[in-house]
XYZ file of N, CA and C in Angstrom:
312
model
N 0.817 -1.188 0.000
C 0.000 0.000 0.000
C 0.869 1.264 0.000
N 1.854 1.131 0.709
C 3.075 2.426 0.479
C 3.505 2.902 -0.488
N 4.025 1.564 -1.154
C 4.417 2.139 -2.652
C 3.705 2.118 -3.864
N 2.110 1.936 -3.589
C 1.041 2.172 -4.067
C 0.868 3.762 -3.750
N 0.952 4.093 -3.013
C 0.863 5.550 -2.424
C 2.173 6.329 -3.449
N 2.807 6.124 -2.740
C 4.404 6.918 -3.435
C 4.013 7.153 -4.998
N 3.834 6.098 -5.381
C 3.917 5.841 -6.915
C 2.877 6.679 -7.238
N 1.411 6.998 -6.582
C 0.394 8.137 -6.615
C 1.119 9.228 -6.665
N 1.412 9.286 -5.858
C 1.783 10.758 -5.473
C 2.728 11.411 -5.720
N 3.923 10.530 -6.323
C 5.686 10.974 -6.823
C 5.628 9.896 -7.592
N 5.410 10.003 -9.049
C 5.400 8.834 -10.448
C 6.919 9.242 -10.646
N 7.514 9.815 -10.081
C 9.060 10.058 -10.516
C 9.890 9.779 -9.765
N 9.208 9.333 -8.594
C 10.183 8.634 -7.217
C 11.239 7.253 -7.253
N 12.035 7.154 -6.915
C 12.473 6.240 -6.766
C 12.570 5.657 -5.146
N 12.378 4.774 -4.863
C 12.063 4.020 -3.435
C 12.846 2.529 -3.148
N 13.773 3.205 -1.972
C 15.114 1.992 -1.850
C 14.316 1.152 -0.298
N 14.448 0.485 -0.667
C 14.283 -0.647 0.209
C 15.283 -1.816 1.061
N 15.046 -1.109 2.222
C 16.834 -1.939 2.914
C 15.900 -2.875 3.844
N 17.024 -4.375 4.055
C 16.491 -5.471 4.948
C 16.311 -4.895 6.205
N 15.374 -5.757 6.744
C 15.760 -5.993 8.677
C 17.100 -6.481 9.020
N 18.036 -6.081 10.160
C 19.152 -6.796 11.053
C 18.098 -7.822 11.640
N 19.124 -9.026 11.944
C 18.372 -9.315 13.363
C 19.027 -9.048 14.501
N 18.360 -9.650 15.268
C 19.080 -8.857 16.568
C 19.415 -9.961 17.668
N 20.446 -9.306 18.480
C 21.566 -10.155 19.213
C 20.112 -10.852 20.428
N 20.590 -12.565 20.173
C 20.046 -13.155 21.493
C 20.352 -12.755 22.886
N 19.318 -12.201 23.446
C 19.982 -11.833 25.143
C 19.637 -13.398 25.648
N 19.771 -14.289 25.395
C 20.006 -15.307 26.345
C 21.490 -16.237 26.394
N 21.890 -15.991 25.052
C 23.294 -16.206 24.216
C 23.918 -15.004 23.361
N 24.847 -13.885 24.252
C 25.065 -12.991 24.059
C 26.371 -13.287 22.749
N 26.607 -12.409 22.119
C 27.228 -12.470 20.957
C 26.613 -13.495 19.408
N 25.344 -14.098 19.693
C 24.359 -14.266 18.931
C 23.534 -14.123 18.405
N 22.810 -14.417 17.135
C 22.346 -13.175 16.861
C 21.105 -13.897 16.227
N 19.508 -13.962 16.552
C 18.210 -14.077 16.287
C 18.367 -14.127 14.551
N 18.300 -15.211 13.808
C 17.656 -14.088 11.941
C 16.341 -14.700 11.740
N 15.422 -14.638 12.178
C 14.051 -14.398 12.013
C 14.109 -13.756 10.732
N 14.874 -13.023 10.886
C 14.217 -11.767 9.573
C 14.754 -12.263 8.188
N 14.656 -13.630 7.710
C 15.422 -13.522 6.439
C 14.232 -13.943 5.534
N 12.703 -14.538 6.418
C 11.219 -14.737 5.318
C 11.313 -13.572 5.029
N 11.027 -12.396 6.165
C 10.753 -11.118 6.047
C 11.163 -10.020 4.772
N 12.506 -10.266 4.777
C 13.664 -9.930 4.196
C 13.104 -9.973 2.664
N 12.995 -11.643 2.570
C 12.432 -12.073 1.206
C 11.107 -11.516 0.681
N 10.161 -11.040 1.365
C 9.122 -10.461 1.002
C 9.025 -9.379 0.692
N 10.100 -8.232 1.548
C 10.811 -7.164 1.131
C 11.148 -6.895 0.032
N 12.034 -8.041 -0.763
C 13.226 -8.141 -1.552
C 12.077 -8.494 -2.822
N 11.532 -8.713 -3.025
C 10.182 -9.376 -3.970
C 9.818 -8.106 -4.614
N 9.362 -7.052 -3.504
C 8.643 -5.322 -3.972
C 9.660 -4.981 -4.787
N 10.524 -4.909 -5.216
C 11.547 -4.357 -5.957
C 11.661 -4.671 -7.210
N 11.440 -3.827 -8.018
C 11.515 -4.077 -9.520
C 12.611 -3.985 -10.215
N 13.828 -2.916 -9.464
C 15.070 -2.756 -10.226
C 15.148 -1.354 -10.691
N 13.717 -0.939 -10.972
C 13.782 0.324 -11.406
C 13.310 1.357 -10.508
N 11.980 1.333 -10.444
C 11.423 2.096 -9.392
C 11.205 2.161 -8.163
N 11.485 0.896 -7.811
C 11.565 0.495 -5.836
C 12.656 -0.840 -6.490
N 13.754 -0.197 -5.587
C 15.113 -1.023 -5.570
C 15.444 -1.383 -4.323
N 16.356 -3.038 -4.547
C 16.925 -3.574 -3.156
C 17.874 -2.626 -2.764
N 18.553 -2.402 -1.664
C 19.692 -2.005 -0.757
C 20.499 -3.104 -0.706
N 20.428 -4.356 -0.985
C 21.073 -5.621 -0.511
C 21.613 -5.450 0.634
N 22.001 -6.959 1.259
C 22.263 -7.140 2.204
C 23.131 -5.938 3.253
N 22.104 -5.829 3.892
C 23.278 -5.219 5.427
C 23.972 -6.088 6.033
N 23.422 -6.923 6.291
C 24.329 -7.683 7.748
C 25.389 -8.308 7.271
N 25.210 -8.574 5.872
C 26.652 -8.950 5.291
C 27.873 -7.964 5.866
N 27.712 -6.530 5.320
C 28.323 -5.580 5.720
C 28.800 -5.369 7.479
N 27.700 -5.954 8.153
C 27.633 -5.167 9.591
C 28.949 -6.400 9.940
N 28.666 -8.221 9.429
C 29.618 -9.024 10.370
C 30.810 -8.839 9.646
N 30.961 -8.234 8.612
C 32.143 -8.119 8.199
C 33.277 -7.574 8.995
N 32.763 -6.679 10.111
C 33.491 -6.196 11.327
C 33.489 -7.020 12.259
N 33.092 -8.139 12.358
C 32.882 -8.857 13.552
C 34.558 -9.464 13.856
N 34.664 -9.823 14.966
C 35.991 -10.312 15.288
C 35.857 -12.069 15.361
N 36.807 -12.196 15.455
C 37.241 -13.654 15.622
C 35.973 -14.839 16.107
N 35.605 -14.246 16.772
C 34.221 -14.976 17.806
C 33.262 -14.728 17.413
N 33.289 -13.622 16.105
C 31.888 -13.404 15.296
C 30.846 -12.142 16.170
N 31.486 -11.396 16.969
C 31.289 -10.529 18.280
C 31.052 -9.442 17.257
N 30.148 -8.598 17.287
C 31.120 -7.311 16.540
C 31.107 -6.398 17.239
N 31.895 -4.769 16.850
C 32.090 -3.713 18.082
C 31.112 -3.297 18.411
N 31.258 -3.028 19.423
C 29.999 -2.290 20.054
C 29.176 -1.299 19.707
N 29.631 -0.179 18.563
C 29.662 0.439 17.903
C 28.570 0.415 16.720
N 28.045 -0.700 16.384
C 27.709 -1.518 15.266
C 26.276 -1.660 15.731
N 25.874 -1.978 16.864
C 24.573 -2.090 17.656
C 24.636 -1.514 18.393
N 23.766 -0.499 19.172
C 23.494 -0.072 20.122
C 22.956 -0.562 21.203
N 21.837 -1.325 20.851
C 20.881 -2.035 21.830
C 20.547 -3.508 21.661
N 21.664 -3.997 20.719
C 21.458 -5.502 19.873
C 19.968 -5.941 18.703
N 20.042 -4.595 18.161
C 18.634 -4.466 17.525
C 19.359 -3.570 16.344
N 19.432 -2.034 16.954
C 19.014 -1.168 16.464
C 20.495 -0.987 16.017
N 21.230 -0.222 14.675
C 22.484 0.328 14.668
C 22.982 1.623 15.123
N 24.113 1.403 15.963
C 24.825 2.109 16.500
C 25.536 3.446 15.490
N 26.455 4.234 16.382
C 27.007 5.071 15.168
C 27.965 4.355 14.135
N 28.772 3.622 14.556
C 29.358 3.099 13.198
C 27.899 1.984 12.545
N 27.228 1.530 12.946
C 26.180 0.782 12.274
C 25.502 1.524 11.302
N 24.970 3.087 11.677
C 24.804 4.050 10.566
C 26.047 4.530 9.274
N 27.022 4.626 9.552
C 28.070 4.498 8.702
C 27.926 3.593 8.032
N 28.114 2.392 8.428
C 28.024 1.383 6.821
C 26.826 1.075 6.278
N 25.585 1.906 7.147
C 24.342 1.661 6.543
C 24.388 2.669 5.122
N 24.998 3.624 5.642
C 24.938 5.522 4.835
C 25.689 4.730 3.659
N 27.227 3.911 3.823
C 27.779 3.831 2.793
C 26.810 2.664 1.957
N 26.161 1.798 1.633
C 25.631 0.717 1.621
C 24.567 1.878 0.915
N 23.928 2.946 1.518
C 22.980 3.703 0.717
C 23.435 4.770 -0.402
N 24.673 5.285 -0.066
C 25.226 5.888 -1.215
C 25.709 4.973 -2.341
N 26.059 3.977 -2.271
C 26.666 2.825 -3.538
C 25.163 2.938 -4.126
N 23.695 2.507 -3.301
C 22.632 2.331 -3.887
C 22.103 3.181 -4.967
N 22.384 4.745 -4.682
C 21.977 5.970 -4.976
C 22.810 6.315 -6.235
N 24.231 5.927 -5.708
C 24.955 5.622 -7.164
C 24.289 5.141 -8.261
N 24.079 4.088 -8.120
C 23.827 2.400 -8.872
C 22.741 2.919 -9.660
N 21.267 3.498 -8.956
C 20.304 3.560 -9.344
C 19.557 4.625 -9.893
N 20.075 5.940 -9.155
C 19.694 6.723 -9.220
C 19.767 8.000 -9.428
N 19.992 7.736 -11.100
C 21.230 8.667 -11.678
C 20.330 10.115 -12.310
């Protein structure tokens, strides 16, 4: 219904679409819930390529910092959910490549 809307209202819009993280198990800390990868896929479906485009994967990006134990800095999550200030950094860069790519 959103991008039923958008597409009303801005026929010239373009509309990026980024996954869910999942988020760190508090019962097994340095683990991490992915529930979100049906989700993800249903997400990833709305996207035509042209007018509502994927973001691809974040969390690829986010464990790429992870250390040895698969931990990553603290930095990266704030609350084991949500991204932290470097978690916005590689989100921003991850959205400028997009903006590149697509949206010329």
């Amino acid at each position: 219904m959103i991008l039923d809307l958008i597409r009303r209202r801005h026929p010239e819009a373009k509309t990026v679409l980024f996954p869910l993280l999942p988020k760190t198990d508090a019962k097994h800390p340095g683990t991490f819930i992915t529930l979100h990868g049906k989700y993800n896929a249903l997400i990833k479906d709305l996207a035509d390529g042209k007018d509502v485009v994927w973001a691809g994967e974040l969390w690829d990006r986010f464990i790429e910092t992870a250390d040895a134990e698969g931990k990553l800095p603290k930095g990266m999550l704030c609350d084991g959910c949500h991204p932290g200030p470097d978690g916005y950094r590689v989100w921003g860069e991850i959205l400028k490549e997009c903006l590149q790519r697509y949206c010329r």
